[in-house]
Amino acid sequence: MPDSTASADPSPADRPVYVIGGGPGGLAAAYALRARGVRAVVLERSDQVGASWRRHYDRLRLHTTRRASALPGLPMPRRFGRWVTRDDVVRYLEKYAEHHQLEIVTGVEVSRVERAPDGTGWLLHASGGRELTGAAVVVATGHNHTPRVPDWPGRDTYTGELRHAAEYRNAAPYAGRDVLVVGVGNTGAEIAVDLVEGGAARVRLSVRTPPHIVRRTTAGWPAQYSGVLCRRLPAALVDRLARPLARISTPDLSAHGLPRPETGLLTRAAEGAVPVQDVGLIDAVRSGRVEVVAAVDGFEDGKVVLADGTRTATDAVIAATGYRRGLEDLVGDLDVLDPRGRPVVRGARTPAHAPGLYFTGFTNPISGMLRELAIDAERIARAVAKHNAGRVSRLPG
């Protein structure tokens, strides 16, 4: 991979498109641009592509099928199986970059993006004092950028082990221990199951809002396919259809502390709470191996204080409490983020006052993140080629 950036101040007619982030979204966008003859330079702050995927827990497998998770221009190998492991995702991303001969610069972190002084293009401030000028910028720094741990009262006084789920690798360090997992998204649910199977003495799962739980497959039909079919339907219709299907496919766990949500499935997903795909949680909860408890309110006298007033002692707390997008420092001065720190537009659309600034990978759709990244990449490449003709650096030939 190249280890030098483009000229810091190329002419307005010879500027590359800079892609910030060497994960699947950034790599897909770089390929799609390259396929249209546009020079795209990927800037990755770590020393390898797919850095965030390398840090995921060991047992992780995609909840989306191999075929529907491939990026543009390169299928995932059949030998990966239907549900691709974390390590195979990393291998695929490495191969993807190599196969498409993408121009990637590692060890470069972009700290701020602003309009270029000449009024055309964008100026990127990067590590090492670099100032890079691009015709357009694609921000692909990822949905899971900065781990978020709530500022619980008394958190600093807790004497047990407190870690974010981003630091969790496997259950080995927790064998024989009492562990509380906070948060029942897909990550929290899967870590709880992993702990049970890995020999933890007791596993409790702290839940504030019960999730929708779906089977990964039903009679061979992946949940992702249903998500794709429902993606453009009215939320009210999908919510109505999902309720009877849920009663048929998943048991009622109300007696175990997980009642069915009152808010509909697609309505919840639009709010950012995607359904939990069952990879053993249902059986673990029904058998009592995973105990569902109330939300965490804080810490006191070395114990965890729950929302129902219970104070419980535990050896370790794993906070599966999500991530921040981490975009405020990067583009916060450009008025392109909503109050929750998310891009106001994404994909091929750019803010009216920030033409040439694109975002990809900042949602978690029920149709599959990788699938949507692939679609975004093609749309962004078309938009860049259309709106930046004559200003963007072209590849030879």
mmCIF file of C-alpha atoms in Angstrom:
data_model
loop_
_atom_site.group_PDB
_atom_site.id
_atom_site.type_symbol
_atom_site.label_atom_id
_atom_site.label_comp_id
_atom_site.label_asym_id
_atom_site.label_seq_id
_atom_site.Cartn_x
_atom_site.Cartn_y
_atom_site.Cartn_z
ATOM 1 C CA MET A 1 0.000 0.000 0.000
ATOM 2 C CA PRO A 2 1.326 3.480 -0.762
ATOM 3 C CA ASP A 3 2.705 5.344 2.245
ATOM 4 C CA SER A 4 2.836 8.870 0.902
ATOM 5 C CA THR A 5 0.015 11.312 0.372
ATOM 6 C CA ALA A 6 -0.730 13.414 -2.651
ATOM 7 C CA SER A 7 0.675 16.891 -3.064
ATOM 8 C CA ALA A 8 -0.675 19.150 -0.333
ATOM 9 C CA ASP A 9 -1.784 21.854 -2.741
ATOM 10 C CA PRO A 10 -2.609 20.405 -6.171
ATOM 11 C CA SER A 11 -4.303 22.588 -8.765
ATOM 12 C CA PRO A 12 -8.122 22.724 -8.560
ATOM 13 C CA ALA A 13 -8.319 20.570 -11.681
ATOM 14 C CA ASP A 14 -6.056 17.854 -10.300
ATOM 15 C CA ARG A 15 -7.257 17.035 -6.819
ATOM 16 C CA PRO A 16 -8.044 13.510 -5.632
ATOM 17 C CA VAL A 17 -11.055 12.488 -3.636
ATOM 18 C CA TYR A 18 -10.002 11.768 -0.062
ATOM 19 C CA VAL A 19 -11.761 8.913 1.718
ATOM 20 C CA ILE A 20 -11.409 9.069 5.499
ATOM 21 C CA GLY A 21 -11.439 5.574 6.971
ATOM 22 C CA GLY A 22 -10.140 2.222 5.744
ATOM 23 C CA GLY A 23 -13.052 0.058 6.840
ATOM 24 C CA PRO A 24 -15.566 -1.551 4.483
ATOM 25 C CA GLY A 25 -17.371 1.727 3.750
ATOM 26 C CA GLY A 26 -14.188 3.567 2.846
ATOM 27 C CA LEU A 27 -12.787 0.713 0.767
ATOM 28 C CA ALA A 28 -16.057 0.272 -1.139
ATOM 29 C CA ALA A 29 -16.237 4.003 -1.894
ATOM 30 C CA ALA A 30 -12.613 4.044 -3.056
ATOM 31 C CA TYR A 31 -13.217 1.122 -5.418
ATOM 32 C CA ALA A 32 -16.420 2.621 -6.829
ATOM 33 C CA LEU A 33 -14.617 5.905 -7.494
ATOM 34 C CA ARG A 34 -11.672 4.114 -9.055
ATOM 35 C CA ALA A 35 -14.027 2.126 -11.291
ATOM 36 C CA ARG A 36 -15.219 5.472 -12.692
ATOM 37 C CA GLY A 37 -11.689 6.643 -13.351
ATOM 38 C CA VAL A 38 -11.538 8.944 -10.326
ATOM 39 C CA ARG A 39 -8.433 8.952 -8.161
ATOM 40 C CA ALA A 40 -9.385 8.159 -4.579
ATOM 41 C CA VAL A 41 -6.924 8.189 -1.684
ATOM 42 C CA VAL A 42 -7.945 6.351 1.490
ATOM 43 C CA LEU A 43 -6.583 7.835 4.727
ATOM 44 C CA GLU A 44 -6.556 5.301 7.585
ATOM 45 C CA ARG A 45 -5.405 6.262 11.073
ATOM 46 C CA SER A 46 -4.279 2.745 12.041
ATOM 47 C CA ASP A 47 -1.602 0.695 10.312
ATOM 48 C CA GLN A 48 -4.040 -1.735 8.626
ATOM 49 C CA VAL A 49 -7.369 -1.726 6.845
ATOM 50 C CA GLY A 50 -10.403 -3.000 8.750
ATOM 51 C CA ALA A 51 -9.002 -1.894 12.109
ATOM 52 C CA SER A 52 -12.345 -1.872 13.940
ATOM 53 C CA TRP A 53 -13.168 -5.375 12.713
ATOM 54 C CA ARG A 54 -9.913 -6.696 14.109
ATOM 55 C CA ARG A 55 -10.957 -5.508 17.579
ATOM 56 C CA HIS A 56 -14.333 -7.257 17.679
ATOM 57 C CA TYR A 57 -14.898 -10.195 20.032
ATOM 58 C CA ASP A 58 -13.687 -13.606 18.894
ATOM 59 C CA ARG A 59 -16.996 -15.394 18.352
ATOM 60 C CA LEU A 60 -18.471 -12.693 16.140
ATOM 61 C CA ARG A 61 -20.125 -13.791 12.931
ATOM 62 C CA LEU A 62 -22.015 -11.576 10.530
ATOM 63 C CA HIS A 63 -25.766 -11.560 11.036
ATOM 64 C CA THR A 64 -26.075 -10.953 7.314
ATOM 65 C CA THR A 65 -25.441 -13.576 4.667
ATOM 66 C CA ARG A 66 -22.171 -13.916 2.812
ATOM 67 C CA ARG A 67 -23.749 -13.113 -0.544
ATOM 68 C CA ALA A 68 -25.522 -10.025 0.735
ATOM 69 C CA SER A 69 -22.449 -8.742 2.581
ATOM 70 C CA ALA A 70 -19.938 -8.521 -0.256
ATOM 71 C CA LEU A 71 -18.641 -5.140 -1.360
ATOM 72 C CA PRO A 72 -18.759 -3.998 -5.005
ATOM 73 C CA GLY A 73 -16.436 -5.765 -7.403
ATOM 74 C CA LEU A 74 -15.446 -8.808 -5.324
ATOM 75 C CA PRO A 75 -17.677 -11.625 -3.996
ATOM 76 C CA MET A 76 -16.888 -13.207 -0.662
ATOM 77 C CA PRO A 77 -15.443 -16.721 -1.126
ATOM 78 C CA ARG A 78 -17.870 -19.622 -0.749
ATOM 79 C CA ARG A 79 -15.520 -21.259 1.740
ATOM 80 C CA PHE A 80 -16.435 -18.525 4.247
ATOM 81 C CA GLY A 81 -19.827 -20.171 4.679
ATOM 82 C CA ARG A 82 -23.184 -18.482 5.019
ATOM 83 C CA TRP A 83 -22.393 -16.603 8.239
ATOM 84 C CA VAL A 84 -18.932 -15.099 7.926
ATOM 85 C CA THR A 85 -16.570 -14.986 10.913
ATOM 86 C CA ARG A 86 -14.783 -11.878 12.120
ATOM 87 C CA ASP A 87 -11.413 -13.190 10.939
ATOM 88 C CA ASP A 88 -12.771 -13.943 7.479
ATOM 89 C CA VAL A 89 -14.220 -10.433 7.225
ATOM 90 C CA VAL A 90 -10.739 -9.071 7.954
ATOM 91 C CA ARG A 91 -9.197 -11.394 5.342
ATOM 92 C CA TYR A 92 -11.779 -10.236 2.830
ATOM 93 C CA LEU A 93 -11.076 -6.546 3.455
ATOM 94 C CA GLU A 94 -7.339 -7.112 3.049
ATOM 95 C CA LYS A 95 -7.916 -9.007 -0.182
ATOM 96 C CA TYR A 96 -10.356 -6.348 -1.383
ATOM 97 C CA ALA A 97 -7.783 -3.582 -1.030
ATOM 98 C CA GLU A 98 -5.133 -5.682 -2.758
ATOM 99 C CA HIS A 99 -7.387 -6.980 -5.543
ATOM 100 C CA HIS A 100 -8.562 -3.513 -6.547
ATOM 101 C CA GLN A 101 -5.135 -1.917 -6.047
ATOM 102 C CA LEU A 102 -6.603 0.788 -3.880
ATOM 103 C CA GLU A 103 -4.459 3.764 -2.937
ATOM 104 C CA ILE A 104 -4.330 3.606 0.855
ATOM 105 C CA VAL A 105 -2.226 5.669 3.215
ATOM 106 C CA THR A 106 -2.031 4.201 6.720
ATOM 107 C CA GLY A 107 -0.966 5.908 9.920
ATOM 108 C CA VAL A 108 -2.637 9.182 8.942
ATOM 109 C CA GLU A 109 -5.407 10.574 11.145
ATOM 110 C CA VAL A 110 -7.526 13.446 9.868
ATOM 111 C CA SER A 111 -8.390 15.844 12.679
ATOM 112 C CA ARG A 112 -10.449 18.473 10.841
ATOM 113 C CA VAL A 113 -12.097 19.087 7.486
ATOM 114 C CA GLU A 114 -12.829 22.601 6.241
ATOM 115 C CA ARG A 115 -13.476 24.388 2.962
ATOM 116 C CA ALA A 116 -10.373 24.983 0.853
ATOM 117 C CA PRO A 117 -9.143 28.604 0.949
ATOM 118 C CA ASP A 118 -9.812 29.066 -2.782
ATOM 119 C CA GLY A 119 -13.468 28.142 -2.288
ATOM 120 C CA THR A 120 -13.257 24.929 -4.302
ATOM 121 C CA GLY A 121 -12.789 21.554 -2.698
ATOM 122 C CA TRP A 122 -11.832 20.676 0.859
ATOM 123 C CA LEU A 123 -8.805 21.110 3.094
ATOM 124 C CA LEU A 124 -7.957 18.248 5.433
ATOM 125 C CA HIS A 125 -5.781 18.770 8.496
ATOM 126 C CA ALA A 126 -4.021 15.501 9.294
ATOM 127 C CA SER A 127 -1.390 14.079 11.614
ATOM 128 C CA GLY A 128 2.207 15.081 11.038
ATOM 129 C CA GLY A 129 1.148 18.613 10.146
ATOM 130 C CA ARG A 130 -0.207 17.515 6.772
ATOM 131 C CA GLU A 131 -2.658 19.753 4.928
ATOM 132 C CA LEU A 132 -4.303 17.937 2.041
ATOM 133 C CA THR A 133 -6.615 19.476 -0.535
ATOM 134 C CA GLY A 134 -9.213 17.285 -2.208
ATOM 135 C CA ALA A 135 -11.904 17.840 -4.803
ATOM 136 C CA ALA A 136 -14.325 15.964 -2.561
ATOM 137 C CA VAL A 137 -14.264 14.082 0.739
ATOM 138 C CA VAL A 138 -15.980 10.851 1.753
ATOM 139 C CA VAL A 139 -16.215 10.450 5.529
ATOM 140 C CA ALA A 140 -16.294 6.734 6.358
ATOM 141 C CA THR A 141 -14.955 6.681 9.906
ATOM 142 C CA GLY A 142 -17.582 4.203 11.021
ATOM 143 C CA HIS A 143 -20.734 3.722 13.051
ATOM 144 C CA ASN A 144 -18.709 2.291 15.969
ATOM 145 C CA HIS A 145 -16.042 4.965 16.308
ATOM 146 C CA THR A 146 -15.720 5.909 19.972
ATOM 147 C CA PRO A 147 -16.908 3.583 22.802
ATOM 148 C CA ARG A 148 -19.520 5.224 24.995
ATOM 149 C CA VAL A 149 -19.806 4.403 28.692
ATOM 150 C CA PRO A 150 -22.568 6.277 30.556
ATOM 151 C CA ASP A 151 -21.424 8.622 33.291
ATOM 152 C CA TRP A 152 -23.177 6.607 35.983
ATOM 153 C CA PRO A 153 -23.164 8.167 39.473
ATOM 154 C CA GLY A 154 -20.459 6.549 41.580
ATOM 155 C CA ARG A 155 -18.820 4.907 38.583
ATOM 156 C CA ASP A 156 -15.332 5.906 39.717
ATOM 157 C CA THR A 157 -15.849 4.259 43.110
ATOM 158 C CA TYR A 158 -16.683 0.818 41.718
ATOM 159 C CA THR A 159 -13.958 -1.619 42.803
ATOM 160 C CA GLY A 160 -14.851 -4.384 40.369
ATOM 161 C CA GLU A 161 -13.800 -4.602 36.742
ATOM 162 C CA LEU A 162 -15.635 -2.196 34.434
ATOM 163 C CA ARG A 163 -15.029 -2.443 30.701
ATOM 164 C CA HIS A 164 -16.744 -1.376 27.523
ATOM 165 C CA ALA A 165 -17.764 -4.193 25.199
ATOM 166 C CA ALA A 166 -15.169 -2.907 22.723
ATOM 167 C CA GLU A 167 -12.507 -4.370 25.032
ATOM 168 C CA TYR A 168 -14.155 -7.793 25.300
ATOM 169 C CA ARG A 169 -12.508 -10.589 23.322
ATOM 170 C CA ASN A 170 -13.705 -13.874 24.833
ATOM 171 C CA ALA A 171 -15.004 -15.443 28.031
ATOM 172 C CA ALA A 172 -11.708 -16.910 29.263
ATOM 173 C CA PRO A 173 -10.889 -14.077 31.736
ATOM 174 C CA TYR A 174 -14.388 -14.371 33.239
ATOM 175 C CA ALA A 175 -14.518 -18.127 33.901
ATOM 176 C CA GLY A 176 -15.937 -18.738 37.368
ATOM 177 C CA ARG A 177 -16.821 -15.074 37.859
ATOM 178 C CA ASP A 178 -20.066 -13.142 38.362
ATOM 179 C CA VAL A 179 -20.562 -10.820 35.391
ATOM 180 C CA LEU A 180 -23.160 -8.161 34.608
ATOM 181 C CA VAL A 181 -23.606 -7.218 30.949
ATOM 182 C CA VAL A 182 -25.266 -3.824 30.455
ATOM 183 C CA GLY A 183 -27.243 -3.373 27.249
ATOM 184 C CA VAL A 184 -29.267 -5.777 25.158
ATOM 185 C CA GLY A 185 -28.353 -4.890 21.614
ATOM 186 C CA ASN A 186 -26.813 -7.567 19.428
ATOM 187 C CA THR A 187 -23.406 -7.108 21.044
ATOM 188 C CA GLY A 188 -24.637 -7.337 24.622
ATOM 189 C CA ALA A 189 -26.849 -10.329 23.870
ATOM 190 C CA GLU A 190 -24.050 -12.226 22.173
ATOM 191 C CA ILE A 191 -21.484 -11.447 24.860
ATOM 192 C CA ALA A 192 -23.916 -12.698 27.519
ATOM 193 C CA VAL A 193 -24.291 -15.996 25.649
ATOM 194 C CA ASP A 194 -20.528 -16.232 25.142
ATOM 195 C CA LEU A 195 -19.953 -15.775 28.875
ATOM 196 C CA VAL A 196 -22.432 -18.522 29.736
ATOM 197 C CA GLU A 197 -20.854 -20.920 27.264
ATOM 198 C CA GLY A 198 -17.362 -19.895 28.393
ATOM 199 C CA GLY A 199 -17.840 -20.838 32.030
ATOM 200 C CA ALA A 200 -18.831 -17.649 33.856
ATOM 201 C CA ALA A 201 -20.345 -18.550 37.245
ATOM 202 C CA ARG A 202 -23.257 -16.145 36.861
ATOM 203 C CA VAL A 203 -24.353 -13.903 34.019
ATOM 204 C CA ARG A 204 -26.894 -11.118 34.341
ATOM 205 C CA LEU A 205 -28.110 -8.908 31.514
ATOM 206 C CA SER A 206 -29.184 -5.382 32.404
ATOM 207 C CA VAL A 207 -32.047 -4.171 30.207
ATOM 208 C CA ARG A 208 -33.593 -0.720 30.084
ATOM 209 C CA THR A 209 -35.828 -1.137 27.033
ATOM 210 C CA PRO A 210 -36.742 -4.673 25.891
ATOM 211 C CA PRO A 211 -35.671 -5.286 22.289
ATOM 212 C CA HIS A 212 -37.353 -6.997 19.396
ATOM 213 C CA ILE A 213 -35.793 -10.441 19.102
ATOM 214 C CA VAL A 214 -35.836 -12.257 15.768
ATOM 215 C CA ARG A 215 -34.497 -15.582 14.614
ATOM 216 C CA ARG A 216 -31.460 -15.266 12.378
ATOM 217 C CA THR A 217 -33.219 -17.653 10.015
ATOM 218 C CA THR A 218 -36.751 -19.041 9.921
ATOM 219 C CA ALA A 219 -37.210 -22.172 7.813
ATOM 220 C CA GLY A 220 -33.991 -21.271 6.019
ATOM 221 C CA TRP A 221 -35.091 -17.686 5.297
ATOM 222 C CA PRO A 222 -32.596 -15.156 6.741
ATOM 223 C CA ALA A 223 -33.970 -12.263 8.759
ATOM 224 C CA GLN A 224 -31.838 -9.963 6.613
ATOM 225 C CA TYR A 225 -33.903 -10.816 3.530
ATOM 226 C CA SER A 226 -37.046 -9.705 5.332
ATOM 227 C CA GLY A 227 -35.229 -6.525 6.286
ATOM 228 C CA VAL A 228 -34.403 -5.839 2.648
ATOM 229 C CA LEU A 229 -38.013 -6.415 1.585
ATOM 230 C CA CYS A 230 -39.337 -4.146 4.335
ATOM 231 C CA ARG A 231 -36.763 -1.385 3.936
ATOM 232 C CA ARG A 232 -38.975 0.885 1.819
ATOM 233 C CA LEU A 233 -42.377 -0.070 3.187
ATOM 234 C CA PRO A 234 -44.292 2.237 5.553
ATOM 235 C CA ALA A 235 -43.195 1.672 9.136
ATOM 236 C CA ALA A 236 -46.789 1.275 10.342
ATOM 237 C CA LEU A 237 -47.395 -1.558 7.886
ATOM 238 C CA VAL A 238 -44.194 -3.395 8.789
ATOM 239 C CA ASP A 239 -44.931 -2.959 12.487
ATOM 240 C CA ARG A 240 -48.355 -4.579 12.036
ATOM 241 C CA LEU A 241 -46.982 -7.480 9.989
ATOM 242 C CA ALA A 242 -44.109 -8.118 12.388
ATOM 243 C CA ARG A 243 -46.254 -8.638 15.486
ATOM 244 C CA PRO A 244 -47.988 -11.907 14.483
ATOM 245 C CA LEU A 245 -44.762 -13.207 12.940
ATOM 246 C CA ALA A 246 -42.936 -12.574 16.212
ATOM 247 C CA ARG A 247 -45.562 -14.499 18.176
ATOM 248 C CA ILE A 248 -45.121 -17.456 15.830
ATOM 249 C CA SER A 249 -41.317 -17.493 15.595
ATOM 250 C CA THR A 250 -40.130 -16.417 19.064
ATOM 251 C CA PRO A 251 -41.434 -17.374 22.519
ATOM 252 C CA ASP A 252 -42.799 -14.845 24.986
ATOM 253 C CA LEU A 253 -40.049 -14.099 27.507
ATOM 254 C CA SER A 254 -42.143 -11.786 29.695
ATOM 255 C CA ALA A 255 -41.885 -14.132 32.660
ATOM 256 C CA HIS A 256 -38.126 -13.902 32.398
ATOM 257 C CA GLY A 257 -37.985 -10.093 32.276
ATOM 258 C CA LEU A 258 -38.077 -9.567 28.505
ATOM 259 C CA PRO A 259 -41.623 -8.632 27.466
ATOM 260 C CA ARG A 260 -42.392 -7.954 23.848
ATOM 261 C CA PRO A 261 -41.799 -4.269 23.001
ATOM 262 C CA GLU A 262 -44.815 -2.023 22.627
ATOM 263 C CA THR A 263 -43.168 0.017 19.861
ATOM 264 C CA GLY A 264 -43.193 -1.621 16.442
ATOM 265 C CA LEU A 265 -40.136 -3.292 14.926
ATOM 266 C CA LEU A 266 -39.439 -0.882 12.067
ATOM 267 C CA THR A 267 -40.338 2.151 14.150
ATOM 268 C CA ARG A 268 -37.737 1.087 16.711
ATOM 269 C CA ALA A 269 -35.205 0.404 13.963
ATOM 270 C CA ALA A 270 -35.727 3.898 12.534
ATOM 271 C CA GLU A 271 -34.877 5.237 15.988
ATOM 272 C CA GLY A 272 -31.593 3.302 15.904
ATOM 273 C CA ALA A 273 -32.584 0.174 17.844
ATOM 274 C CA VAL A 274 -32.261 -2.696 15.379
ATOM 275 C CA PRO A 275 -33.735 -6.103 16.310
ATOM 276 C CA VAL A 276 -31.573 -8.542 18.243
ATOM 277 C CA GLN A 277 -30.837 -11.618 16.166
ATOM 278 C CA ASP A 278 -31.002 -14.716 18.305
ATOM 279 C CA VAL A 279 -27.736 -16.646 18.500
ATOM 280 C CA GLY A 280 -28.586 -18.419 21.748
ATOM 281 C CA LEU A 281 -30.082 -15.672 23.919
ATOM 282 C CA ILE A 282 -33.613 -17.067 23.928
ATOM 283 C CA ASP A 283 -32.537 -20.478 25.203
ATOM 284 C CA ALA A 284 -30.116 -18.946 27.708
ATOM 285 C CA VAL A 285 -32.824 -16.701 29.170
ATOM 286 C CA ARG A 286 -35.470 -19.434 29.259
ATOM 287 C CA SER A 287 -33.091 -21.814 31.034
ATOM 288 C CA GLY A 288 -32.062 -19.155 33.560
ATOM 289 C CA ARG A 289 -28.410 -19.220 32.529
ATOM 290 C CA VAL A 290 -28.751 -15.539 31.613
ATOM 291 C CA GLU A 291 -30.734 -13.574 34.193
ATOM 292 C CA VAL A 292 -32.450 -10.415 33.006
ATOM 293 C CA VAL A 293 -32.285 -7.534 35.498
ATOM 294 C CA ALA A 294 -33.259 -3.862 35.527
ATOM 295 C CA ALA A 295 -31.248 -1.030 34.015
ATOM 296 C CA VAL A 296 -28.160 0.303 35.791
ATOM 297 C CA ASP A 297 -28.686 3.591 37.628
ATOM 298 C CA GLY A 298 -25.256 3.899 39.239
ATOM 299 C CA PHE A 299 -22.770 2.467 41.732
ATOM 300 C CA GLU A 300 -22.703 2.703 45.498
ATOM 301 C CA ASP A 301 -20.545 1.072 48.190
ATOM 302 C CA GLY A 302 -18.928 -1.207 45.627
ATOM 303 C CA LYS A 303 -22.271 -2.455 44.341
ATOM 304 C CA VAL A 304 -24.297 -1.814 41.212
ATOM 305 C CA VAL A 305 -27.524 0.123 41.790
ATOM 306 C CA LEU A 306 -30.354 -0.962 39.484
ATOM 307 C CA ALA A 307 -33.411 1.042 38.441
ATOM 308 C CA ASP A 308 -35.727 -1.119 40.566
ATOM 309 C CA GLY A 309 -33.755 -0.230 43.689
ATOM 310 C CA THR A 310 -31.800 -3.473 43.835
ATOM 311 C CA ARG A 311 -28.149 -3.284 44.855
ATOM 312 C CA THR A 312 -26.124 -6.143 43.523
ATOM 313 C CA ALA A 313 -22.522 -7.216 43.947
ATOM 314 C CA THR A 314 -20.717 -8.468 40.885
ATOM 315 C CA ASP A 315 -17.125 -9.152 39.909
ATOM 316 C CA ALA A 316 -17.236 -7.431 36.546
ATOM 317 C CA VAL A 317 -19.417 -5.129 34.484
ATOM 318 C CA ILE A 318 -19.261 -5.163 30.696
ATOM 319 C CA ALA A 319 -20.931 -2.088 29.202
ATOM 320 C CA ALA A 320 -22.429 -2.900 25.803
ATOM 321 C CA THR A 321 -23.703 0.664 25.733
ATOM 322 C CA GLY A 322 -22.900 1.651 22.181
ATOM 323 C CA TYR A 323 -20.637 4.153 20.506
ATOM 324 C CA ARG A 324 -20.419 7.790 19.560
ATOM 325 C CA ARG A 325 -19.849 8.690 15.933
ATOM 326 C CA GLY A 326 -16.980 10.972 16.918
ATOM 327 C CA LEU A 327 -17.663 13.475 14.118
ATOM 328 C CA GLU A 328 -17.861 16.673 16.154
ATOM 329 C CA ASP A 329 -14.133 17.484 16.032
ATOM 330 C CA LEU A 330 -13.852 16.427 12.404
ATOM 331 C CA VAL A 331 -16.760 18.339 10.843
ATOM 332 C CA GLY A 332 -18.609 19.899 13.762
ATOM 333 C CA ASP A 333 -17.942 23.451 12.538
ATOM 334 C CA LEU A 334 -19.618 22.814 9.171
ATOM 335 C CA ASP A 335 -23.223 22.544 10.395
ATOM 336 C CA VAL A 336 -23.617 19.077 8.854
ATOM 337 C CA LEU A 337 -24.561 17.111 11.992
ATOM 338 C CA ASP A 338 -27.876 16.687 13.761
ATOM 339 C CA PRO A 339 -28.260 17.169 17.548
ATOM 340 C CA ARG A 340 -27.224 13.534 18.111
ATOM 341 C CA GLY A 341 -23.987 13.968 16.183
ATOM 342 C CA ARG A 342 -25.123 12.104 13.073
ATOM 343 C CA PRO A 343 -24.749 13.406 9.511
ATOM 344 C CA VAL A 344 -27.869 15.245 8.391
ATOM 345 C CA VAL A 345 -27.595 13.541 4.987
ATOM 346 C CA ARG A 346 -25.635 10.542 3.749
ATOM 347 C CA GLY A 347 -24.878 8.526 0.655
ATOM 348 C CA ALA A 348 -25.033 10.468 -2.603
ATOM 349 C CA ARG A 349 -26.622 13.505 -0.957
ATOM 350 C CA THR A 350 -24.492 16.322 0.405
ATOM 351 C CA PRO A 351 -25.547 19.293 2.519
ATOM 352 C CA ALA A 352 -26.543 22.238 0.316
ATOM 353 C CA HIS A 353 -23.895 24.435 1.948
ATOM 354 C CA ALA A 354 -21.210 21.699 1.830
ATOM 355 C CA PRO A 355 -21.130 20.303 -1.709
ATOM 356 C CA GLY A 356 -18.617 17.528 -2.203
ATOM 357 C CA LEU A 357 -18.769 16.304 1.410
ATOM 358 C CA TYR A 358 -20.204 12.783 1.615
ATOM 359 C CA PHE A 359 -20.924 10.448 4.515
ATOM 360 C CA THR A 360 -21.323 6.673 4.527
ATOM 361 C CA GLY A 361 -21.744 4.069 7.251
ATOM 362 C CA PHE A 362 -23.416 6.072 10.004
ATOM 363 C CA THR A 363 -26.636 4.069 10.245
ATOM 364 C CA ASN A 364 -27.371 0.496 11.253
ATOM 365 C CA PRO A 365 -30.130 -0.608 8.841
ATOM 366 C CA ILE A 366 -32.150 -3.803 9.203
ATOM 367 C CA SER A 367 -31.220 -4.658 5.618
ATOM 368 C CA GLY A 368 -27.570 -5.058 6.606
ATOM 369 C CA MET A 369 -24.757 -2.565 7.131
ATOM 370 C CA LEU A 370 -22.389 -4.025 4.533
ATOM 371 C CA ARG A 371 -25.129 -4.236 1.923
ATOM 372 C CA GLU A 372 -26.023 -0.578 2.419
ATOM 373 C CA LEU A 373 -22.363 0.457 2.347
ATOM 374 C CA ALA A 374 -22.018 -1.210 -1.044
ATOM 375 C CA ILE A 375 -25.075 0.646 -2.367
ATOM 376 C CA ASP A 376 -23.855 3.956 -0.904
ATOM 377 C CA ALA A 377 -20.456 3.519 -2.540
ATOM 378 C CA GLU A 378 -21.882 3.247 -6.036
ATOM 379 C CA ARG A 379 -24.181 6.223 -5.492
ATOM 380 C CA ILE A 380 -21.414 8.388 -4.077
ATOM 381 C CA ALA A 381 -19.119 7.555 -6.999
ATOM 382 C CA ARG A 382 -21.810 8.537 -9.491
ATOM 383 C CA ALA A 383 -22.443 11.803 -7.680
ATOM 384 C CA VAL A 384 -18.743 12.676 -7.492
ATOM 385 C CA ALA A 385 -18.212 11.928 -11.186
ATOM 386 C CA LYS A 386 -21.233 14.028 -12.082
ATOM 387 C CA HIS A 387 -20.694 17.073 -9.889
ATOM 388 C CA ASN A 388 -16.903 17.285 -9.845
ATOM 389 C CA ALA A 389 -16.067 16.790 -13.515
ATOM 390 C CA GLY A 390 -13.052 18.885 -14.444
ATOM 391 C CA ARG A 391 -11.971 19.349 -10.824
ATOM 392 C CA VAL A 392 -11.090 15.833 -9.753
ATOM 393 C CA SER A 393 -7.896 13.960 -10.504
ATOM 394 C CA ARG A 394 -8.446 11.189 -13.076
ATOM 395 C CA LEU A 395 -6.631 7.886 -13.264
ATOM 396 C CA PRO A 396 -4.421 7.245 -16.297
ATOM 397 C CA GLY A 397 -6.389 5.625 -19.106
#
